[in-house]
PDB file of C-alpha atoms in Angstrom:
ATOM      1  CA  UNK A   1     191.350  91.390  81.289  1.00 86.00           C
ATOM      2  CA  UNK A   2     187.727  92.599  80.124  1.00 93.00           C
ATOM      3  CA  UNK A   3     188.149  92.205  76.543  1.00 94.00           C
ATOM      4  CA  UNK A   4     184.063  92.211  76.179  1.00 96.00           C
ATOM      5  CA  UNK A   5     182.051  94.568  78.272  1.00 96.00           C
ATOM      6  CA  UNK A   6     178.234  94.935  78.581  1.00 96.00           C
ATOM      7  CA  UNK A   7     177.255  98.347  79.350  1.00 95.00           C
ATOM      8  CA  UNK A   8     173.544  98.876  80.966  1.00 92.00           C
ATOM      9  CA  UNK A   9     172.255 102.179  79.709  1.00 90.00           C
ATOM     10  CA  UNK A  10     168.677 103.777  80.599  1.00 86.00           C
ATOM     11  CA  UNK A  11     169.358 106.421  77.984  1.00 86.00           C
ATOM     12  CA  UNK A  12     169.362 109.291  80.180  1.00 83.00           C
ATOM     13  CA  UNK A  13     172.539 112.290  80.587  1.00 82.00           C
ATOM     14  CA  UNK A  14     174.331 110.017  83.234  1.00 81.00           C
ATOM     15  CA  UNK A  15     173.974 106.924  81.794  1.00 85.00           C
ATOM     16  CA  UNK A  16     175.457 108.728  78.652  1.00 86.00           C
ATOM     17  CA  UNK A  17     177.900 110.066  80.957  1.00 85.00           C
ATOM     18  CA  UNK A  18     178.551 106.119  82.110  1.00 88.00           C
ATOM     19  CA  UNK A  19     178.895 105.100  78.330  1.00 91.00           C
ATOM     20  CA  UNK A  20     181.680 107.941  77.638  1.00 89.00           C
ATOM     21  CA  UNK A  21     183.822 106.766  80.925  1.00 88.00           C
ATOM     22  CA  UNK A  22     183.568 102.924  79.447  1.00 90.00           C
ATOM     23  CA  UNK A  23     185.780 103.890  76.741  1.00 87.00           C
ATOM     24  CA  UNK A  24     188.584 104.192  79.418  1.00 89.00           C
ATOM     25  CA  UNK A  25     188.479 100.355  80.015  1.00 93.00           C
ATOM     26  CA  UNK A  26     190.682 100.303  76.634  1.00 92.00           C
ATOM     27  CA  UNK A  27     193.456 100.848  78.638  1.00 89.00           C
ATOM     28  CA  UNK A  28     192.276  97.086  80.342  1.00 92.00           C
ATOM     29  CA  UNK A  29     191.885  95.526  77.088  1.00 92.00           C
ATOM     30  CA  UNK A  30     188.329  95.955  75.993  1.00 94.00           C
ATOM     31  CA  UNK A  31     187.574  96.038  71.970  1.00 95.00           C
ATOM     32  CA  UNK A  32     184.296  94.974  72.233  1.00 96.00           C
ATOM     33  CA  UNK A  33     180.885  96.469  74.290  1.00 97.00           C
ATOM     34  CA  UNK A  34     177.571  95.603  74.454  1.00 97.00           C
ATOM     35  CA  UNK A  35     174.906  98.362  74.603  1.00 96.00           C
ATOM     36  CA  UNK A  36     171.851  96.909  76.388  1.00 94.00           C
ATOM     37  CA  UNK A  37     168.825  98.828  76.990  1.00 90.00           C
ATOM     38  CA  UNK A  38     166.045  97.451  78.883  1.00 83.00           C
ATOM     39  CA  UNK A  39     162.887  99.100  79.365  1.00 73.00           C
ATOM     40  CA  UNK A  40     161.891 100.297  83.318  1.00 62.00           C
ATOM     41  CA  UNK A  41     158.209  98.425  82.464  1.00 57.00           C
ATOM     42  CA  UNK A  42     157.340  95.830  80.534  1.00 55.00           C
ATOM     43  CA  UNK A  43     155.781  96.223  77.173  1.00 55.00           C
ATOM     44  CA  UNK A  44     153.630  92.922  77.123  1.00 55.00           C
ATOM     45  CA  UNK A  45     151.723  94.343  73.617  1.00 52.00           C
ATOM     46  CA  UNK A  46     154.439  92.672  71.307  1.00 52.00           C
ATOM     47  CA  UNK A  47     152.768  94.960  68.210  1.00 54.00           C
ATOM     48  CA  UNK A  48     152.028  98.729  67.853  1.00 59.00           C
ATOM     49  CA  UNK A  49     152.904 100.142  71.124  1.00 63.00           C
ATOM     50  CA  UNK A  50     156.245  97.974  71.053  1.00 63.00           C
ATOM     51  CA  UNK A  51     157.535  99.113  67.679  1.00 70.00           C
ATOM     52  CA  UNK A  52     156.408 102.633  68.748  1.00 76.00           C
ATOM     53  CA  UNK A  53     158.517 102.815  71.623  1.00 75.00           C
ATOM     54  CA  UNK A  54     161.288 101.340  70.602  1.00 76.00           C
ATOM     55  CA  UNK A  55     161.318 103.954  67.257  1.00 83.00           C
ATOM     56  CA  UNK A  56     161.182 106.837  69.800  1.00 85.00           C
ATOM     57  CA  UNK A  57     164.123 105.554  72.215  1.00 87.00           C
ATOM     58  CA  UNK A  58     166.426 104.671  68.768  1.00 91.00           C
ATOM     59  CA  UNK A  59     167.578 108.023  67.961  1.00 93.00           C
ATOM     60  CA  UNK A  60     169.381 108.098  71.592  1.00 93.00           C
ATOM     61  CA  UNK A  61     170.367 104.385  71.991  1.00 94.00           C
ATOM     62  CA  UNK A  62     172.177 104.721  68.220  1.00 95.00           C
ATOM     63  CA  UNK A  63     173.826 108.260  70.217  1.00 94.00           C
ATOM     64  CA  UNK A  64     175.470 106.393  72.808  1.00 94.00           C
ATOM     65  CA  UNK A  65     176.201 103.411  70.328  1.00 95.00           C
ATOM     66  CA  UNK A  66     178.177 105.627  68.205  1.00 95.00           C
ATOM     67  CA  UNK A  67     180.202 106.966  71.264  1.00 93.00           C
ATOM     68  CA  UNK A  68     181.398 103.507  71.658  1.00 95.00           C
ATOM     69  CA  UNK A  69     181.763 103.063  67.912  1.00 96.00           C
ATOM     70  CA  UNK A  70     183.854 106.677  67.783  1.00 94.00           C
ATOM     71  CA  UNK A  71     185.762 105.353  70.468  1.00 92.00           C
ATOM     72  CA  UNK A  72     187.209 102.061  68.581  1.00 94.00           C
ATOM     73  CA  UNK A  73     184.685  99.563  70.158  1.00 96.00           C
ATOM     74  CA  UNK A  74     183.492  96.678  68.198  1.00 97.00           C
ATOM     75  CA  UNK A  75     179.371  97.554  69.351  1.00 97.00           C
ATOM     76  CA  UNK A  76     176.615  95.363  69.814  1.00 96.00           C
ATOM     77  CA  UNK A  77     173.358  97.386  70.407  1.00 95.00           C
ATOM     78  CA  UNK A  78     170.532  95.472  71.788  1.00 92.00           C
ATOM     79  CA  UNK A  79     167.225  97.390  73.605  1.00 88.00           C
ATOM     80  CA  UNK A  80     165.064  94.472  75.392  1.00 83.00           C
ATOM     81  CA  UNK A  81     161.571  94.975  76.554  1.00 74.00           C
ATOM     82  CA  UNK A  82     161.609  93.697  79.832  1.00 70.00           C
ATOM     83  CA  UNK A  83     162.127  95.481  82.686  1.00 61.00           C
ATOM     84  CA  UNK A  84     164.492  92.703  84.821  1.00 65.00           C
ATOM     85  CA  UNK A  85     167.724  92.147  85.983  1.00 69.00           C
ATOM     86  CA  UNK A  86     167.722  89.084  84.826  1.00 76.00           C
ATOM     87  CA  UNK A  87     168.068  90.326  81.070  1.00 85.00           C
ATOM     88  CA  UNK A  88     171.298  92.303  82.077  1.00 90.00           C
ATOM     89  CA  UNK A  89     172.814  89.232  83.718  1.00 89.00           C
ATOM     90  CA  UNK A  90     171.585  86.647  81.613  1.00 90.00           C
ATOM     91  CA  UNK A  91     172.689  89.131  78.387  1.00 92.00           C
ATOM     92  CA  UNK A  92     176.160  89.128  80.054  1.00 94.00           C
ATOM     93  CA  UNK A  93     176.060  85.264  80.133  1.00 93.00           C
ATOM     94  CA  UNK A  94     174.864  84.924  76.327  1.00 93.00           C
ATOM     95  CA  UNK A  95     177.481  87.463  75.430  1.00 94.00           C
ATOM     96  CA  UNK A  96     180.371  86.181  77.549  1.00 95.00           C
ATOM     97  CA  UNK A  97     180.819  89.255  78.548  1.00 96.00           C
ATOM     98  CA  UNK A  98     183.941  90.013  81.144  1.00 96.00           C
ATOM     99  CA  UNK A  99     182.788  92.588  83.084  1.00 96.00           C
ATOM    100  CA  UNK A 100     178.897  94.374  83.577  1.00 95.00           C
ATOM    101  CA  UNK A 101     178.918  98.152  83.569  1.00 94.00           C
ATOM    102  CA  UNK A 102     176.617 100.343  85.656  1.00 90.00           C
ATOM    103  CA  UNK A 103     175.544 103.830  86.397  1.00 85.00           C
ATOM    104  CA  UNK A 104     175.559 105.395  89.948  1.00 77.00           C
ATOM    105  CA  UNK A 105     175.430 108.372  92.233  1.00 60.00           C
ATOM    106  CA  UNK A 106     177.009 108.423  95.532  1.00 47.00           C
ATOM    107  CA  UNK A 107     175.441 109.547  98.810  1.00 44.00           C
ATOM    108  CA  UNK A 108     176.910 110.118 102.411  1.00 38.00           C
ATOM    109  CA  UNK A 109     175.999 107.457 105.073  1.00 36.00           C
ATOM    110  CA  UNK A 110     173.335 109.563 106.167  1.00 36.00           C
ATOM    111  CA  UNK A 111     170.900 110.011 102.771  1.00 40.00           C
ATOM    112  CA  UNK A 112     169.563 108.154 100.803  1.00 36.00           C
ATOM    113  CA  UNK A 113     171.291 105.913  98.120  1.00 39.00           C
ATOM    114  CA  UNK A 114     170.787 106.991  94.453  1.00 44.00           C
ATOM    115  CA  UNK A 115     171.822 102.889  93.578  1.00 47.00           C
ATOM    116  CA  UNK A 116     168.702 101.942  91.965  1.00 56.00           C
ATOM    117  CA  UNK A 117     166.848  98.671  92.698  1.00 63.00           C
ATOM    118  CA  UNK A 118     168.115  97.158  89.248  1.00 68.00           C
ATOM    119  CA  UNK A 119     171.564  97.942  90.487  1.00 71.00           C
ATOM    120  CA  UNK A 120     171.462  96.516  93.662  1.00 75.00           C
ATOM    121  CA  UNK A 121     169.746  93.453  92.171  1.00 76.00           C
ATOM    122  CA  UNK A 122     172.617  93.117  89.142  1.00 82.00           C
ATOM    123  CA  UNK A 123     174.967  92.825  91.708  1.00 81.00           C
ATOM    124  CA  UNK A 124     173.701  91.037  94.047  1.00 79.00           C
ATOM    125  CA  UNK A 125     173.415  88.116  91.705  1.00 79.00           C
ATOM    126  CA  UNK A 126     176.291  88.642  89.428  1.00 84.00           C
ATOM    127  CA  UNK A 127     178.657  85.795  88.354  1.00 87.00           C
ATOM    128  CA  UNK A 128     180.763  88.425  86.288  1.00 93.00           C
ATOM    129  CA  UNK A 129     182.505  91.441  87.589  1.00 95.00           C
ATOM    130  CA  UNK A 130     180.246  94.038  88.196  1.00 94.00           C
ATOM    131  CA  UNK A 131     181.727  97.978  87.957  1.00 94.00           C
ATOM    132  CA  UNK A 132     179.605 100.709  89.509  1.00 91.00           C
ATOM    133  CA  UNK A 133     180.413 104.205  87.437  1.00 89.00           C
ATOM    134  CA  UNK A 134     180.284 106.904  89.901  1.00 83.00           C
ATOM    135  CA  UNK A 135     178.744 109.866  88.564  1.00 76.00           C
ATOM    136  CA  UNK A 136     179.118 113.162  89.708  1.00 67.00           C
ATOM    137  CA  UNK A 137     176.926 115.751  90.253  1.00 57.00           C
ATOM    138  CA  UNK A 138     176.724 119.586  90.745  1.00 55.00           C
ATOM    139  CA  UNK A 139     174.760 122.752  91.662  1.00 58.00           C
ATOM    140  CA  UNK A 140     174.176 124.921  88.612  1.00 60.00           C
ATOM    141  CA  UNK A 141     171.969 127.553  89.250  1.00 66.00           C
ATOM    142  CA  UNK A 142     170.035 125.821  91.748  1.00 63.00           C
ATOM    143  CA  UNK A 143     169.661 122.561  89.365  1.00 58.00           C
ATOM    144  CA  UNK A 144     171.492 119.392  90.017  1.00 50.00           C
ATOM    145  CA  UNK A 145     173.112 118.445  86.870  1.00 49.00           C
ATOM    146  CA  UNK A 146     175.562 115.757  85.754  1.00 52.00           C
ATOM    147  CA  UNK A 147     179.382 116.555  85.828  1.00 56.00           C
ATOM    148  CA  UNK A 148     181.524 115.844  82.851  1.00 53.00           C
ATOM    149  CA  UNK A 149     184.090 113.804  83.852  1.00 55.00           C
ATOM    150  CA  UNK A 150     186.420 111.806  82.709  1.00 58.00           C
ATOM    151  CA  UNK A 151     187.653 108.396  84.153  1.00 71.00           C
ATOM    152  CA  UNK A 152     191.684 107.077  84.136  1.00 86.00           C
ATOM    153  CA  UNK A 153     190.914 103.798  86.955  1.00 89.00           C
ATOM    154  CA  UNK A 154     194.215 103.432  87.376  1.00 94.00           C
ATOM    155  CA  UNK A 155     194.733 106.850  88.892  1.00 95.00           C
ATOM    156  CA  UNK A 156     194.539 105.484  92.539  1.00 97.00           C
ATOM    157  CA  UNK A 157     192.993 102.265  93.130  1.00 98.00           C
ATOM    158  CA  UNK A 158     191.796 100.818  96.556  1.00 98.00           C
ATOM    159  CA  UNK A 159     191.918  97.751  97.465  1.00 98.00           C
ATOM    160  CA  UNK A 160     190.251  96.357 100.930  1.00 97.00           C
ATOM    161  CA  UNK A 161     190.581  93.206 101.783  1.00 96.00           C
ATOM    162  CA  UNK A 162     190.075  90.996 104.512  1.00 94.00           C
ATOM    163  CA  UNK A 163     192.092  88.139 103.203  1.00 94.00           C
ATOM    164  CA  UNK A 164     189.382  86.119 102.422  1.00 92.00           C
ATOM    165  CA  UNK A 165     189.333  83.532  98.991  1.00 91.00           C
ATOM    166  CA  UNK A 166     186.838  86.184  97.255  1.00 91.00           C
ATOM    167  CA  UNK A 167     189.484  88.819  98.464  1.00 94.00           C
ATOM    168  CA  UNK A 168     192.263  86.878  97.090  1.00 95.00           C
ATOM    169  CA  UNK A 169     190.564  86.879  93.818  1.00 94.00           C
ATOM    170  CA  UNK A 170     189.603  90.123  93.519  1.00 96.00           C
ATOM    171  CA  UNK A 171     193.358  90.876  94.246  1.00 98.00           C
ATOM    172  CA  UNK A 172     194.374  88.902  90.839  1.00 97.00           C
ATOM    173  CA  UNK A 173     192.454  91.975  89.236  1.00 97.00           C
ATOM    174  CA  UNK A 174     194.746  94.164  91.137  1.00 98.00           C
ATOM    175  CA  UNK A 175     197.601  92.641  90.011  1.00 98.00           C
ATOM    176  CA  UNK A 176     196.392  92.820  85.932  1.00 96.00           C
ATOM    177  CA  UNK A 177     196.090  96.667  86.609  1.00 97.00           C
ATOM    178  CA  UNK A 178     199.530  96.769  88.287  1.00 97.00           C
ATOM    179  CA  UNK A 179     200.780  95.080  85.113  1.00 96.00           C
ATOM    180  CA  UNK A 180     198.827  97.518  82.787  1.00 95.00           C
ATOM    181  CA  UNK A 181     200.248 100.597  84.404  1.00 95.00           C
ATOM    182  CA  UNK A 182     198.599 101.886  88.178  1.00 96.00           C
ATOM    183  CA  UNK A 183     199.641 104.450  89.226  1.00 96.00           C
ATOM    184  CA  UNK A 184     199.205 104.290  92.983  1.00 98.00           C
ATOM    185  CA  UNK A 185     197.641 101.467  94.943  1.00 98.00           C
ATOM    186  CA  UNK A 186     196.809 101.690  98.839  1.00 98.00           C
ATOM    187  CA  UNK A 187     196.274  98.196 100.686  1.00 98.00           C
ATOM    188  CA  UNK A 188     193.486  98.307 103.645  1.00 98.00           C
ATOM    189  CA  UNK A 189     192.598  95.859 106.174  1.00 97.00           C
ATOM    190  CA  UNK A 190     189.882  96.954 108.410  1.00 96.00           C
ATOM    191  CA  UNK A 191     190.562  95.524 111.995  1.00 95.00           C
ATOM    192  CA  UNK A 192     186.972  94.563 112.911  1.00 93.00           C
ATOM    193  CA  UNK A 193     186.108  96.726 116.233  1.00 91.00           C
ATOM    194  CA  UNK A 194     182.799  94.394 116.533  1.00 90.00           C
ATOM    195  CA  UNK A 195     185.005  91.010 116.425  1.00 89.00           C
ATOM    196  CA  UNK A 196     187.839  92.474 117.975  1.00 90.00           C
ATOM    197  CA  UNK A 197     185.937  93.110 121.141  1.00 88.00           C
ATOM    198  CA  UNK A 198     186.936  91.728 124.230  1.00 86.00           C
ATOM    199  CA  UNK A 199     190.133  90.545 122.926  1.00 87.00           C
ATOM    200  CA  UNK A 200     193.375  91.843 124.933  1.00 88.00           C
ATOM    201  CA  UNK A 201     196.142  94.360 123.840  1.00 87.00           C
ATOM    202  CA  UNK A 202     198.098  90.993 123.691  1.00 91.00           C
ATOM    203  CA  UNK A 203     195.805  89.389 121.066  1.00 89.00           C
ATOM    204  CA  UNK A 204     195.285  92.519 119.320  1.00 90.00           C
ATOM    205  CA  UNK A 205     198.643  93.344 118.847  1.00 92.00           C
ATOM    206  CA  UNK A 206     199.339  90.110 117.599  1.00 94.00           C
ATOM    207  CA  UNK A 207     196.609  90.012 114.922  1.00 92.00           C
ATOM    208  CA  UNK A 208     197.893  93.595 114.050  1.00 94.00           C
ATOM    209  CA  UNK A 209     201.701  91.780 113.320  1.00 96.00           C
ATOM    210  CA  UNK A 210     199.709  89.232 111.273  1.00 96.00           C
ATOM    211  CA  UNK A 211     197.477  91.220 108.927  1.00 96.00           C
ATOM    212  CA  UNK A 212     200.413  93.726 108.087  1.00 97.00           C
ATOM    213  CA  UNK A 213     202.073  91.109 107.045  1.00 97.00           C
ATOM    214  CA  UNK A 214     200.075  89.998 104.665  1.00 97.00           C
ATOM    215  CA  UNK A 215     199.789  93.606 103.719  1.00 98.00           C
ATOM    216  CA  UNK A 216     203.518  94.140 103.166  1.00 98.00           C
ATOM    217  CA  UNK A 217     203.598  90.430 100.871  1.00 98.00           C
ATOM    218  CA  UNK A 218     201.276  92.010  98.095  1.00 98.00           C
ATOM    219  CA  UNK A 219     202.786  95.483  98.158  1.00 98.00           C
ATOM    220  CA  UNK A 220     206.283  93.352  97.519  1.00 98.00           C
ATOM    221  CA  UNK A 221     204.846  92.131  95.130  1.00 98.00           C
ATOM    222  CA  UNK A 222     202.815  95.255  93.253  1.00 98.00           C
ATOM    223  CA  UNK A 223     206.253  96.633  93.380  1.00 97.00           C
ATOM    224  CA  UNK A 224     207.749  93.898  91.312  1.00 97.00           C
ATOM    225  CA  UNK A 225     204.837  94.891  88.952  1.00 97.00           C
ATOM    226  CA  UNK A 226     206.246  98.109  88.729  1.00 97.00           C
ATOM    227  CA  UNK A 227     204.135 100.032  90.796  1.00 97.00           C
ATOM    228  CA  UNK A 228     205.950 102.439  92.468  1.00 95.00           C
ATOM    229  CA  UNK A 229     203.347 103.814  94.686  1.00 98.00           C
ATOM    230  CA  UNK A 230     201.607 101.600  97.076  1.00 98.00           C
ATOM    231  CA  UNK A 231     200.601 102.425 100.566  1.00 98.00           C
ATOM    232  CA  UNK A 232     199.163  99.853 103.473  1.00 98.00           C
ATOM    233  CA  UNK A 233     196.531 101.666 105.689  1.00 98.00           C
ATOM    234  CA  UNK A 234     194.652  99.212 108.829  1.00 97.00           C
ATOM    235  CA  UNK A 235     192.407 101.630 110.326  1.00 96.00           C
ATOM    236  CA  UNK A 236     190.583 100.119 113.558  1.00 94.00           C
ATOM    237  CA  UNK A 237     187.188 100.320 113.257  1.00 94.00           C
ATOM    238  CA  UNK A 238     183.535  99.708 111.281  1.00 94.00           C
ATOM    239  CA  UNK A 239     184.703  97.698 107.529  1.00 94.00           C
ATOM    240  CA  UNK A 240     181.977  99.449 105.718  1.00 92.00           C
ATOM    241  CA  UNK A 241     182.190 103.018 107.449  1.00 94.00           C
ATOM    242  CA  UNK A 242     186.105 103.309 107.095  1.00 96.00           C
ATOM    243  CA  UNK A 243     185.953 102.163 103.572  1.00 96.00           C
ATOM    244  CA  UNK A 244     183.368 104.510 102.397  1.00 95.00           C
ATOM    245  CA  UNK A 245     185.488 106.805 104.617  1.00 96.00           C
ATOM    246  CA  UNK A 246     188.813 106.556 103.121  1.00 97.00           C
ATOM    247  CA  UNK A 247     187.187 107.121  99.974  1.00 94.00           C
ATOM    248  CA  UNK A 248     185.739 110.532 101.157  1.00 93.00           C
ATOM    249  CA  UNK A 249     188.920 111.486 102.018  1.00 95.00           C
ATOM    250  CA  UNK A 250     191.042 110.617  99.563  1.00 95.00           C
ATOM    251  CA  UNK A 251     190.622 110.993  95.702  1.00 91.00           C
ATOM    252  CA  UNK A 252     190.154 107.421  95.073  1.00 95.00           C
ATOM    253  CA  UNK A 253     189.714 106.549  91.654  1.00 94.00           C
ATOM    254  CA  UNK A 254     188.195 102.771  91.783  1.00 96.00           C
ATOM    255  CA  UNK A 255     187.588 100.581  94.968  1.00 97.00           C
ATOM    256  CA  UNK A 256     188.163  96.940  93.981  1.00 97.00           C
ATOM    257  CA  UNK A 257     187.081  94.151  96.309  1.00 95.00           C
ATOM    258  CA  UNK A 258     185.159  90.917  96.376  1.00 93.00           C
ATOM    259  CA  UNK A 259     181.743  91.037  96.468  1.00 86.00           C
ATOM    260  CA  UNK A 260     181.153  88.398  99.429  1.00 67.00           C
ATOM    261  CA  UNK A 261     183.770  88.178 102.142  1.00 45.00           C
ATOM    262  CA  UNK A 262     184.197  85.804 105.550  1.00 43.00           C
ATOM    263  CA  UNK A 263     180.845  85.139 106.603  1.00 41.00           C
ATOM    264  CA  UNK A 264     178.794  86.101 103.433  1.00 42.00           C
ATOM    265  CA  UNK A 265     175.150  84.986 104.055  1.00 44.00           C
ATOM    266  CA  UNK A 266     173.281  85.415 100.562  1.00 45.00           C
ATOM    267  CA  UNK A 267     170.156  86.636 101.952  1.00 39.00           C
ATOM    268  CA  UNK A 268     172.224  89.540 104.348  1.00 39.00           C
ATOM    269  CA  UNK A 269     174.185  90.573 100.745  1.00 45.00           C
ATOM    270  CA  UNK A 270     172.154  93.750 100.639  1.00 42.00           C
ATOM    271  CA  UNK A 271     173.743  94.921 104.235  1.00 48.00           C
ATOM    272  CA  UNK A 272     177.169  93.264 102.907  1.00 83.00           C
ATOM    273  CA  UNK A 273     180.391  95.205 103.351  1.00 89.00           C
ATOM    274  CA  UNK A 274     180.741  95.041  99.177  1.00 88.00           C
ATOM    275  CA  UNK A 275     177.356  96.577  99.064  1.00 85.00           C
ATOM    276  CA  UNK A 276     177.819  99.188 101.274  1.00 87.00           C
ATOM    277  CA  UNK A 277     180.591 100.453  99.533  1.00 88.00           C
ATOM    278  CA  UNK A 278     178.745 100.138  96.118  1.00 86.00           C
ATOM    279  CA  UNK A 279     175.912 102.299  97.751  1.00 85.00           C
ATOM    280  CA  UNK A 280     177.893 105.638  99.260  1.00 88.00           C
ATOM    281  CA  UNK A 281     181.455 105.489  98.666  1.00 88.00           C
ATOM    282  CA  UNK A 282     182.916 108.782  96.343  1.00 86.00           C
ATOM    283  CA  UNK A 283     184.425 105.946  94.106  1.00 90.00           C
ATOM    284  CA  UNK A 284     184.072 103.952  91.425  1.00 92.00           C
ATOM    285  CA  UNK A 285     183.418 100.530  92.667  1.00 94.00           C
ATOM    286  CA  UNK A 286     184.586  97.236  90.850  1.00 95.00           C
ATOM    287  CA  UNK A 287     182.927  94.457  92.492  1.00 95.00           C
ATOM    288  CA  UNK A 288     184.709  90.671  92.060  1.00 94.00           C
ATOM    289  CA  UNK A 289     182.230  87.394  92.634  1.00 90.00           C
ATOM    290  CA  UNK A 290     183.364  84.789  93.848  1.00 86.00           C
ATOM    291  CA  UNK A 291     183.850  81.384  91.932  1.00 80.00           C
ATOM    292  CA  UNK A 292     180.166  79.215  91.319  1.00 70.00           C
TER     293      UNK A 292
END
């Protein structure tokens, strides 16, 4: 399923952190990774202060190459300087990369997100799958530091949907990890409070029969993929807060969902149900486009 990965790295402990977890997408099929580096400004002197740089980042960047390289990856190593999201897209493109790994820390609702501009931006224009590598953090003697962690996605994956076509493709993911081994898989539909409005018990209860439905289809058929945990939740309410939610609540191990749904507006992406749960949700995020 991602047989070629590109993994974004901006050398520091969590991004190391990131590069450790990536060796877990074995289990999905990857052999080969590519390490791309690219620098937060750009170095327009293409002389001296270039080759300096670069000689004092190498000693790291070769680090986290040899993780991969320890780890039974076939590694490409490439450190770029720009400072764009175009080069990690367009790196993914030249490299036919399957799937774009990133780095981020989760935040409640109420603070501010730790997903960095050139996040947001990667996945906002993404035409591969994008995944968003929680890390975690804790309190050591009154320092926030980096949690070791390690990263099984298969553990218990979440899968919203609102049965859109992006929805429907980003379940054909779901149903390549049900075949290489999930664990547990929980279904949600959110019913929309905001569209739902004004609508009768009547209607409501008969777009209620309707969506579980559908629910109860693909947990049939996870089962016939030998999953034999999978649960259908349709809480009523906000999509983004009772995602973000559910992963609070629950030790999710990876969200997967489409990143545009009914209604997607290109400009609006940033305030997009996908991108909300990228920003604050406890989870690892795997983010499906859509077909261009």
């Amino acid at each position: 399923m991602f047989s070629n990965l590109l993994v974004a790295t901006d050398l520091s402990l969590p991004s190391h952190h990131v590069v450790c977890a990536s060796a877990s997408l074995k289990q999905l099929g990857a052999k080969k990774a590519v390490l791309l580096y690219c620098f937060k400004y750009p170095l327009d002197d293409s002389g001296m202060l270039a080759a300096q740089v670069m000689k004092s980042i190498e000693p790291e960047f070769n680090s986290q190459k040899k993780v991969l390289v320890d780890k039974g990856f076939e590694v490409l190593g490439r450190m770029i300087p720009v400072a764009s999201y175009f080069a990690i897209n367009n790196e993914a493109d030249t490299e036919d990369c399957s799937l774009i790994v990133i780095g981020s820390a989760g935040q409640t609702m109420s603070k501010a997100t730790r997903l960095g501009g050139v996040a947001s931006a990667v996945i906002h224009s993404a035409t591969r799958p994008v995944l968003i590598f929680r890390v975690k953090f804790a309190e050591d003697g009154g320092k926030t530091v980096c949690k070791e962690c390690s990263f099984d996605m298969l553990e218990h994956i979440l899968f919203p949907t609102d049965f859109s076509s992006t929805s429907e493709r980003a379940y054909t993911y779901v149903q390549k990890m049900a075949d290489c081994g999930a664990k547990q898989i929980t279904l949600m539909h959110v019913q929309d409070k905001v569209k739902l409005d004004g609508k009768t018990e009547k209607d409501i209860a008969e777009f209620n029969a309707i969506d579980i439905g559908r629910l109860e289809r693909l947990k049939t058929d996870l089962g016939k993929r030998g999953v034999k945990n999978v649960s259908i939740v349709m809480p009523y309410g906000l999509p983004k807060q009772e995602i973000v939610d559910y992963t609070h609540r629950n030790n999710i191990s990876l969200v997967v969902m489409g990143s545009q749904g009914r209604g997607y507006v290109k400009e609006f992406f940033l305030g997009s149900v996908s991108h909300t749960a990228a920003r604050y949700s406890d989870s690892s995020v795997l983010l499906i486009p859509p077909l261009r």
